[in-house]
GROMACS .gro file of C-alpha atoms in nm:
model
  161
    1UNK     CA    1   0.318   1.459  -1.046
    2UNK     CA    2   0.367   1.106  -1.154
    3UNK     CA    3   0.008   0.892  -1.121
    4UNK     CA    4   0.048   0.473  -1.126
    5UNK     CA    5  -0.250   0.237  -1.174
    6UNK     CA    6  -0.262  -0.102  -1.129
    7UNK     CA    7  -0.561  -0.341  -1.072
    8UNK     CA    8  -0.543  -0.655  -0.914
    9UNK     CA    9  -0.809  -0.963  -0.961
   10UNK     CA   10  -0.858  -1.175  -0.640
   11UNK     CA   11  -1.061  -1.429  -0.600
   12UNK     CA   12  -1.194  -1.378  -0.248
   13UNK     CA   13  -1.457  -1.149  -0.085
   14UNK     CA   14  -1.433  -0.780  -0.103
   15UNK     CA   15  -1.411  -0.768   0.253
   16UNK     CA   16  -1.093  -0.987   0.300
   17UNK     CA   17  -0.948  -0.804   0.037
   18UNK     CA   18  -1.001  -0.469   0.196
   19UNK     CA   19  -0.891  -0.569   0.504
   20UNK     CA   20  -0.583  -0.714   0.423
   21UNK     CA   21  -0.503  -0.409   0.238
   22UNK     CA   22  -0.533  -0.214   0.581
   23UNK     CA   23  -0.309  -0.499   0.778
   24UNK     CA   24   0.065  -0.366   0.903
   25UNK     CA   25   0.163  -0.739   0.909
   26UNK     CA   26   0.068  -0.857   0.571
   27UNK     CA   27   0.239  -0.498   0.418
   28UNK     CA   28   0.510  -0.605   0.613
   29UNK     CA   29   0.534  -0.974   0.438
   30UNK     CA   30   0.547  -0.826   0.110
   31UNK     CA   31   0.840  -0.556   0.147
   32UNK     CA   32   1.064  -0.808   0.297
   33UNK     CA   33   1.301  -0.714   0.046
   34UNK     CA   34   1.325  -0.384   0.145
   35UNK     CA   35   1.342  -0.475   0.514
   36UNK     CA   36   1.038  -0.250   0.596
   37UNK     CA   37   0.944  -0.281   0.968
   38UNK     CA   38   0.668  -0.042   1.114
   39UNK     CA   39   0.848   0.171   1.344
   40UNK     CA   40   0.594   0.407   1.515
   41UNK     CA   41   0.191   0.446   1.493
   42UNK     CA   42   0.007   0.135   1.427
   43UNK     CA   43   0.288  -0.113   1.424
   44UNK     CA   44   0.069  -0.400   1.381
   45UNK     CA   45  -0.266  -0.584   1.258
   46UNK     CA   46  -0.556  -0.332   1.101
   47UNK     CA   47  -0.520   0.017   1.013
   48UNK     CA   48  -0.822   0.237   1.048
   49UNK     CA   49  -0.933   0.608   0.988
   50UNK     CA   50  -0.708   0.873   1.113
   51UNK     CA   51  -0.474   0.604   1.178
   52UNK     CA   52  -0.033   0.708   1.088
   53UNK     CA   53   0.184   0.432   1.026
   54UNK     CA   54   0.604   0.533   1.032
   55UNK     CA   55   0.763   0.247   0.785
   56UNK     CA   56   1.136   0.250   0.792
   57UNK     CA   57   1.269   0.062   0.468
   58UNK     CA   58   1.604   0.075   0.283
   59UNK     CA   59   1.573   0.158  -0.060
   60UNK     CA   60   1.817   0.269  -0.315
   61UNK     CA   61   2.084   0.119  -0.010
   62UNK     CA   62   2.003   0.437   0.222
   63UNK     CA   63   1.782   0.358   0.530
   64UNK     CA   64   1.425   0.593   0.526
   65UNK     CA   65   1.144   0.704   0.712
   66UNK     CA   66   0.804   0.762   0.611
   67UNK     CA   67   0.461   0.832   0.781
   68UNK     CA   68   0.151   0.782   0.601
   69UNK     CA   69  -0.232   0.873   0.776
   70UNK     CA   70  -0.532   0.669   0.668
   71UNK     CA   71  -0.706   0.995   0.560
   72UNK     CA   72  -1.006   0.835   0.382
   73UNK     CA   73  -1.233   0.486   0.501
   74UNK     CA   74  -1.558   0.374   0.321
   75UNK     CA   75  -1.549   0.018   0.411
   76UNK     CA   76  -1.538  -0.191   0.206
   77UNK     CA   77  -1.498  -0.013  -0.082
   78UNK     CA   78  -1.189   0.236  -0.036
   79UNK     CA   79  -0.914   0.406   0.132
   80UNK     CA   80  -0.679   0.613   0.117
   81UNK     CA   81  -0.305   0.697   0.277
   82UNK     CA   82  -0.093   1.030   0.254
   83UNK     CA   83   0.196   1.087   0.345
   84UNK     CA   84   0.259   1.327   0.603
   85UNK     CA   85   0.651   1.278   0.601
   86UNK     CA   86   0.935   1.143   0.417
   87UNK     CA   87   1.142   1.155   0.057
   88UNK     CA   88   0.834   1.189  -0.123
   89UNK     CA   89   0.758   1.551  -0.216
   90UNK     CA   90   0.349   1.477  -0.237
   91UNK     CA   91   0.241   1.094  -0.176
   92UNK     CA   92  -0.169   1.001  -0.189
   93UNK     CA   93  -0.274   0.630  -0.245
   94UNK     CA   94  -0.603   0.562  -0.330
   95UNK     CA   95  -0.689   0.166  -0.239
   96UNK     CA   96  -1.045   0.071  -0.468
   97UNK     CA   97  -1.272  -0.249  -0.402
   98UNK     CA   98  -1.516  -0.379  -0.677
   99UNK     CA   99  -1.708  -0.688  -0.606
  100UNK     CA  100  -1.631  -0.907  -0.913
  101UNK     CA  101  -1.857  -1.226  -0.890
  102UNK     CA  102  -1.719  -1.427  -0.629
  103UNK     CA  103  -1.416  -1.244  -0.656
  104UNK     CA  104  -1.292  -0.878  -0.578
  105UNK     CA  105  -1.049  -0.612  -0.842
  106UNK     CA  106  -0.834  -0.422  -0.630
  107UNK     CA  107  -0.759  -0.112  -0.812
  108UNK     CA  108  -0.451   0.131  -0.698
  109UNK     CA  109  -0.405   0.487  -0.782
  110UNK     CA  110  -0.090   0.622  -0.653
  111UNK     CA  111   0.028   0.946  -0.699
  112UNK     CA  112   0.371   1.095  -0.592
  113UNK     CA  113   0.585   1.372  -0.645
  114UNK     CA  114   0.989   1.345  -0.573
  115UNK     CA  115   1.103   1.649  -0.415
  116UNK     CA  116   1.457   1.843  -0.596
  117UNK     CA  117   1.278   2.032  -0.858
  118UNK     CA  118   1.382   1.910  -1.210
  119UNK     CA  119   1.657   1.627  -1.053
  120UNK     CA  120   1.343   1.514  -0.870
  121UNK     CA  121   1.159   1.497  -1.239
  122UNK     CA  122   1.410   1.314  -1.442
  123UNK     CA  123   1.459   1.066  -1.170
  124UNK     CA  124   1.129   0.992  -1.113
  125UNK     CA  125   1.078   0.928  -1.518
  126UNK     CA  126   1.418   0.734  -1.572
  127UNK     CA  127   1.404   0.537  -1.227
  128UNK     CA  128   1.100   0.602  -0.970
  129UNK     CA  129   0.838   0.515  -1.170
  130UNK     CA  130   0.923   0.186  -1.286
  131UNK     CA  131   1.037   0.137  -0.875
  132UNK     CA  132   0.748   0.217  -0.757
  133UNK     CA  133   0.517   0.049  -0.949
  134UNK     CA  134   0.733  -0.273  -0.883
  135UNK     CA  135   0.677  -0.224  -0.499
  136UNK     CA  136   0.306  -0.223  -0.582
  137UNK     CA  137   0.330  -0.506  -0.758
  138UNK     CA  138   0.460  -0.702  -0.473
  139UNK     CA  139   0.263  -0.607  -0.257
  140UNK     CA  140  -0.048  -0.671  -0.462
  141UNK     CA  141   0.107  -0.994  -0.509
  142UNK     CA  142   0.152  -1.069  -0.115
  143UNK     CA  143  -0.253  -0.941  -0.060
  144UNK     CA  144  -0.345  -1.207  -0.327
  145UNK     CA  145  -0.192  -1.502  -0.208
  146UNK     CA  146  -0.277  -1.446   0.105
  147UNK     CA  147  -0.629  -1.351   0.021
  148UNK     CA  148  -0.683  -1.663  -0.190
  149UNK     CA  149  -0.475  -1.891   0.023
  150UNK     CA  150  -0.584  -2.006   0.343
  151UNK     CA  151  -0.258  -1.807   0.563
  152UNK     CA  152  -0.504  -1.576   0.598
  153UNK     CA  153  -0.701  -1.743   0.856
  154UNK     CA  154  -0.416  -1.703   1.032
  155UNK     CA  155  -0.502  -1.350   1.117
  156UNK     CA  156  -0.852  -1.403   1.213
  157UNK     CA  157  -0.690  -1.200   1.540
  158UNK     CA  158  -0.702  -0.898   1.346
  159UNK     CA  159  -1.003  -0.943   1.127
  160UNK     CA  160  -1.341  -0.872   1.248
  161UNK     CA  161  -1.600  -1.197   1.275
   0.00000   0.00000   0.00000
């Protein structure tokens, strides 16, 4: 099991930041690399408990499924996803809010397992790691700037008054 943290300072409300984190549309801003698109579930705006999102995304140049389930919801505080199918052997994401003054940290914990026994183990150290905690980083990026910015207004469709 391979375990990534990374914790993010925004300067915005907890609340915007925890919601954002739950929005289809803004995850889908920040893999455009990957070409993620929501194929199945919630396919668009918030995410909410018990809710299962299937992302199909190339990565590594071979096209992929995966369905996470919002498993855990203590707004505004925390979440969490799992995945319930895909490459990953074991996937849980743990999403943390902490009010910071004005501002909020957005802490991740995600933990993942690759499946192919000792292959699985050696790529994960030499390559997965480092991949996935890029693909955080991105998208941590995306939440910020949109957080901070005022784009975010622009899904006052989605977000709750």
């Amino acid at each position: 099991m391979h375990k990534i943290e990374l914790t993010t300072q925004i300067n915005a409300p907890i609340e915007r930041c925890f919601l954002l984190s739950l929005s289809v549309d803004v995850h889908c801003q920040s893999t455009k690399g990957t070409n993620e698109k929501a194929i199945a579930g919630v396919t668009s705006g918030l995410m909410k408990l018990n809710d299962t999102v299937t992302w199909r995304a190339k990565h590594f140049g071979i096209y992929q499924n995966l369905t996470s389930k919002i498993t855990q919801y203590e707004y505004p505080n925390c979440f969490v996803d799992e995945m319930m199918k895909g490459a990953f052997k074991r996937m849980y994401h743990q999403h943390l809010f902490q009010q910071n003054g004005e501002g909020t940290i957005m802490k991740d914990v995600f933990e993942f397992e690759a499946p192919f026994g000792i292959l699985g183990k050696v790529f994960s150290k030499l390559v997965l790691v480092n991949y996935m905690r890029h693909f955080l980083e991105i998208r941590n990026s995306t939440i910020k700037k949109v957080a901070e910015g005022e784009e975010w207004e622009k899904l006052l469709g989605i977000l709750p008054k």
